[in-house]
Amino acid sequence: MKKRKILFVLTLIIFFSMGILWFAYNFAPGSYPHVEKYELDYSQDEVKIAVDKFKKQHSEFIVPTVTINNKGSLDLTDGQSNEITDLYKIYFYYKDEQKIIYTWIQPLDNNKTIFAFVAINKGLNLGNWEDINKDFSDFENKEEKRKFEEKILNKIKELLSN
């Protein structure tokens, strides 16, 4: 009888713990709880310049005009998120896959910047966003991060190191 009580209590603890972990993962605090963050040893201004240079050299990554729920068009431009935050939003485009890549950069200090991979929108009609590290299977998530690093991040890092 005593073993059953102990087993029952342990089972409750395990299920309760799993529930807390599930809740924490799905309702994580902050605006961007699931982003993939990359730390760069450069100032935010240096990273912005490298991104601009990358887009000039690789214009195929510039996002064309998009539609918003089939109601109108919009040009997704890089820029400051708002006056309150120091997030600088950056958009890229995988022309061959017709995917918009949403990223942002934010200074960590004067000589370090966080480059965050946030989400992917399928197609040029906004509203089909999927968050990295949340909405993809493990295999798809790993593949999307690999593509981002290979196609964009590593080339920006090269520009920064020159």
mmCIF file of C-alpha atoms in Angstrom:
data_model
loop_
_atom_site.group_PDB
_atom_site.id
_atom_site.type_symbol
_atom_site.label_atom_id
_atom_site.label_comp_id
_atom_site.label_asym_id
_atom_site.label_seq_id
_atom_site.Cartn_x
_atom_site.Cartn_y
_atom_site.Cartn_z
ATOM 1 C CA MET A 1 0.000 0.000 0.000
ATOM 2 C CA LYS A 2 2.851 2.348 0.884
ATOM 3 C CA LYS A 3 4.551 1.687 -2.478
ATOM 4 C CA ARG A 4 1.340 2.618 -4.322
ATOM 5 C CA LYS A 5 1.116 5.941 -2.494
ATOM 6 C CA ILE A 6 4.741 6.736 -3.305
ATOM 7 C CA LEU A 7 4.235 5.735 -6.943
ATOM 8 C CA PHE A 8 1.064 7.845 -7.121
ATOM 9 C CA VAL A 9 2.835 10.902 -5.640
ATOM 10 C CA LEU A 10 5.803 10.488 -7.999
ATOM 11 C CA THR A 11 3.448 10.199 -10.974
ATOM 12 C CA LEU A 12 1.655 13.388 -9.925
ATOM 13 C CA ILE A 13 4.964 15.210 -9.553
ATOM 14 C CA ILE A 14 6.119 14.100 -12.996
ATOM 15 C CA PHE A 15 2.868 15.125 -14.703
ATOM 16 C CA PHE A 16 2.785 18.429 -12.838
ATOM 17 C CA SER A 17 6.396 19.144 -13.838
ATOM 18 C CA MET A 18 5.675 18.281 -17.470
ATOM 19 C CA GLY A 19 2.683 20.625 -17.420
ATOM 20 C CA ILE A 20 4.779 23.485 -16.085
ATOM 21 C CA LEU A 21 7.462 22.898 -18.730
ATOM 22 C CA TRP A 22 4.855 22.754 -21.511
ATOM 23 C CA PHE A 23 3.243 25.969 -20.281
ATOM 24 C CA ALA A 24 6.610 27.749 -19.950
ATOM 25 C CA TYR A 25 7.643 26.711 -23.459
ATOM 26 C CA ASN A 26 4.387 27.682 -25.159
ATOM 27 C CA PHE A 27 3.812 30.879 -23.206
ATOM 28 C CA ALA A 28 7.404 32.018 -22.777
ATOM 29 C CA PRO A 29 7.902 35.580 -21.588
ATOM 30 C CA GLY A 30 9.100 38.343 -23.878
ATOM 31 C CA SER A 31 8.250 39.416 -27.380
ATOM 32 C CA TYR A 32 10.539 36.921 -29.097
ATOM 33 C CA PRO A 33 10.957 33.882 -26.845
ATOM 34 C CA HIS A 34 11.801 31.336 -29.565
ATOM 35 C CA VAL A 35 14.282 33.202 -31.786
ATOM 36 C CA GLU A 36 17.614 31.711 -32.721
ATOM 37 C CA LYS A 37 20.239 34.171 -31.477
ATOM 38 C CA TYR A 38 23.725 34.636 -32.872
ATOM 39 C CA GLU A 39 26.221 36.836 -31.054
ATOM 40 C CA LEU A 40 28.464 38.931 -33.300
ATOM 41 C CA ASP A 41 31.568 40.725 -32.015
ATOM 42 C CA TYR A 42 30.700 43.950 -33.842
ATOM 43 C CA SER A 43 28.666 47.047 -33.064
ATOM 44 C CA GLN A 44 25.096 47.319 -34.309
ATOM 45 C CA ASP A 45 26.148 50.033 -36.787
ATOM 46 C CA GLU A 46 28.856 47.772 -38.221
ATOM 47 C CA VAL A 47 26.327 44.955 -38.637
ATOM 48 C CA LYS A 48 23.820 47.305 -40.343
ATOM 49 C CA ILE A 49 26.516 48.391 -42.807
ATOM 50 C CA ALA A 50 27.424 44.754 -43.516
ATOM 51 C CA VAL A 51 23.743 43.867 -44.096
ATOM 52 C CA ASP A 52 23.347 46.806 -46.497
ATOM 53 C CA LYS A 53 26.505 45.761 -48.352
ATOM 54 C CA PHE A 54 25.275 42.146 -48.484
ATOM 55 C CA LYS A 55 21.947 43.236 -49.998
ATOM 56 C CA LYS A 56 23.709 45.423 -52.578
ATOM 57 C CA GLN A 57 25.922 42.497 -53.588
ATOM 58 C CA HIS A 58 23.060 39.962 -53.479
ATOM 59 C CA SER A 59 19.937 41.810 -54.605
ATOM 60 C CA GLU A 60 18.066 38.506 -54.942
ATOM 61 C CA PHE A 61 17.687 38.573 -51.142
ATOM 62 C CA ILE A 62 15.768 41.881 -51.180
ATOM 63 C CA VAL A 63 12.081 41.308 -50.444
ATOM 64 C CA PRO A 64 9.817 42.340 -53.353
ATOM 65 C CA THR A 65 6.525 44.128 -52.743
ATOM 66 C CA VAL A 66 4.218 41.957 -50.646
ATOM 67 C CA THR A 67 0.477 41.849 -50.141
ATOM 68 C CA ILE A 68 -1.345 42.005 -46.844
ATOM 69 C CA ASN A 69 -4.179 39.486 -46.659
ATOM 70 C CA ASN A 70 -4.909 40.149 -50.356
ATOM 71 C CA LYS A 71 -6.063 43.693 -49.457
ATOM 72 C CA GLY A 72 -3.103 45.879 -50.394
ATOM 73 C CA SER A 73 0.603 45.978 -51.027
ATOM 74 C CA LEU A 74 3.545 46.913 -48.864
ATOM 75 C CA ASP A 75 7.299 47.200 -49.148
ATOM 76 C CA LEU A 76 8.982 45.463 -46.213
ATOM 77 C CA THR A 77 11.862 47.762 -45.401
ATOM 78 C CA ASP A 78 14.581 47.287 -42.855
ATOM 79 C CA GLY A 79 14.539 49.692 -39.954
ATOM 80 C CA GLN A 80 14.064 50.521 -36.322
ATOM 81 C CA SER A 81 11.214 48.589 -34.737
ATOM 82 C CA ASN A 82 9.937 51.670 -32.877
ATOM 83 C CA GLU A 83 11.262 54.577 -30.851
ATOM 84 C CA ILE A 84 11.210 52.678 -27.566
ATOM 85 C CA THR A 85 13.277 49.624 -28.459
ATOM 86 C CA ASP A 86 16.675 49.335 -30.092
ATOM 87 C CA LEU A 87 15.600 46.383 -32.254
ATOM 88 C CA TYR A 88 16.442 46.899 -35.905
ATOM 89 C CA LYS A 89 14.273 44.686 -38.122
ATOM 90 C CA ILE A 90 15.769 43.139 -41.256
ATOM 91 C CA TYR A 91 13.984 41.112 -43.943
ATOM 92 C CA PHE A 92 15.505 38.742 -46.496
ATOM 93 C CA TYR A 93 13.938 36.795 -49.353
ATOM 94 C CA TYR A 94 14.622 33.281 -50.626
ATOM 95 C CA LYS A 95 13.528 33.791 -54.202
ATOM 96 C CA ASP A 96 13.827 30.107 -55.161
ATOM 97 C CA GLU A 97 11.559 29.070 -52.270
ATOM 98 C CA GLN A 98 9.417 32.224 -52.133
ATOM 99 C CA LYS A 99 10.024 32.698 -48.412
ATOM 100 C CA ILE A 100 10.475 35.906 -46.461
ATOM 101 C CA ILE A 101 12.965 35.667 -43.610
ATOM 102 C CA TYR A 102 12.389 37.959 -40.634
ATOM 103 C CA THR A 103 15.396 38.824 -38.487
ATOM 104 C CA TRP A 104 16.440 41.593 -36.141
ATOM 105 C CA ILE A 105 19.611 42.916 -34.635
ATOM 106 C CA GLN A 106 20.054 44.483 -31.215
ATOM 107 C CA PRO A 107 23.171 45.797 -29.499
ATOM 108 C CA LEU A 108 24.361 43.731 -26.570
ATOM 109 C CA ASP A 109 26.953 46.390 -25.749
ATOM 110 C CA ASN A 110 29.136 48.785 -27.794
ATOM 111 C CA ASN A 111 31.080 45.960 -29.467
ATOM 112 C CA LYS A 112 28.604 43.079 -29.538
ATOM 113 C CA THR A 113 25.342 42.632 -31.396
ATOM 114 C CA ILE A 114 22.692 39.943 -31.264
ATOM 115 C CA PHE A 115 21.538 38.821 -34.710
ATOM 116 C CA ALA A 116 18.238 36.986 -34.267
ATOM 117 C CA PHE A 117 16.520 34.671 -36.744
ATOM 118 C CA VAL A 118 12.832 35.109 -35.899
ATOM 119 C CA ALA A 119 10.377 33.717 -38.446
ATOM 120 C CA ILE A 120 9.641 32.645 -42.006
ATOM 121 C CA ASN A 121 6.666 33.745 -44.111
ATOM 122 C CA LYS A 122 5.712 31.411 -46.941
ATOM 123 C CA GLY A 123 4.966 33.355 -50.119
ATOM 124 C CA LEU A 124 4.553 37.073 -50.725
ATOM 125 C CA ASN A 125 1.180 37.320 -48.996
ATOM 126 C CA LEU A 126 1.885 38.300 -45.384
ATOM 127 C CA GLY A 127 0.157 36.332 -42.676
ATOM 128 C CA ASN A 128 1.835 32.969 -43.179
ATOM 129 C CA TRP A 129 4.554 33.438 -40.554
ATOM 130 C CA GLU A 130 6.057 30.467 -38.758
ATOM 131 C CA ASP A 131 8.372 31.040 -35.805
ATOM 132 C CA ILE A 132 11.768 29.409 -35.835
ATOM 133 C CA ASN A 133 12.328 27.036 -32.883
ATOM 134 C CA LYS A 134 8.571 26.708 -32.395
ATOM 135 C CA ASP A 135 6.445 26.009 -35.472
ATOM 136 C CA PHE A 136 8.731 23.604 -37.343
ATOM 137 C CA SER A 137 9.574 19.979 -36.697
ATOM 138 C CA ASP A 138 13.072 19.368 -35.326
ATOM 139 C CA PHE A 139 14.335 18.342 -38.767
ATOM 140 C CA GLU A 140 12.721 21.318 -40.557
ATOM 141 C CA ASN A 141 13.936 23.716 -37.876
ATOM 142 C CA LYS A 142 17.519 22.473 -38.138
ATOM 143 C CA GLU A 143 17.348 22.715 -41.936
ATOM 144 C CA GLU A 144 15.942 26.277 -41.911
ATOM 145 C CA LYS A 145 18.664 27.428 -39.512
ATOM 146 C CA ARG A 146 21.331 25.749 -41.656
ATOM 147 C CA LYS A 147 20.028 27.506 -44.786
ATOM 148 C CA PHE A 148 19.904 30.861 -43.018
ATOM 149 C CA GLU A 149 23.453 30.485 -41.741
ATOM 150 C CA GLU A 150 24.760 29.321 -45.117
ATOM 151 C CA LYS A 151 22.896 31.757 -47.381
ATOM 152 C CA ILE A 152 22.929 34.884 -45.220
ATOM 153 C CA LEU A 153 24.645 34.907 -41.830
ATOM 154 C CA ASN A 154 28.013 33.469 -42.865
ATOM 155 C CA LYS A 155 28.251 35.900 -45.782
ATOM 156 C CA ILE A 156 27.490 38.830 -43.499
ATOM 157 C CA LYS A 157 30.142 37.569 -41.083
ATOM 158 C CA GLU A 158 32.639 37.498 -43.977
ATOM 159 C CA LEU A 159 31.806 41.105 -44.820
ATOM 160 C CA LEU A 160 32.284 42.074 -41.178
ATOM 161 C CA SER A 161 35.695 40.426 -40.954
ATOM 162 C CA ASN A 162 37.030 42.245 -44.051
#
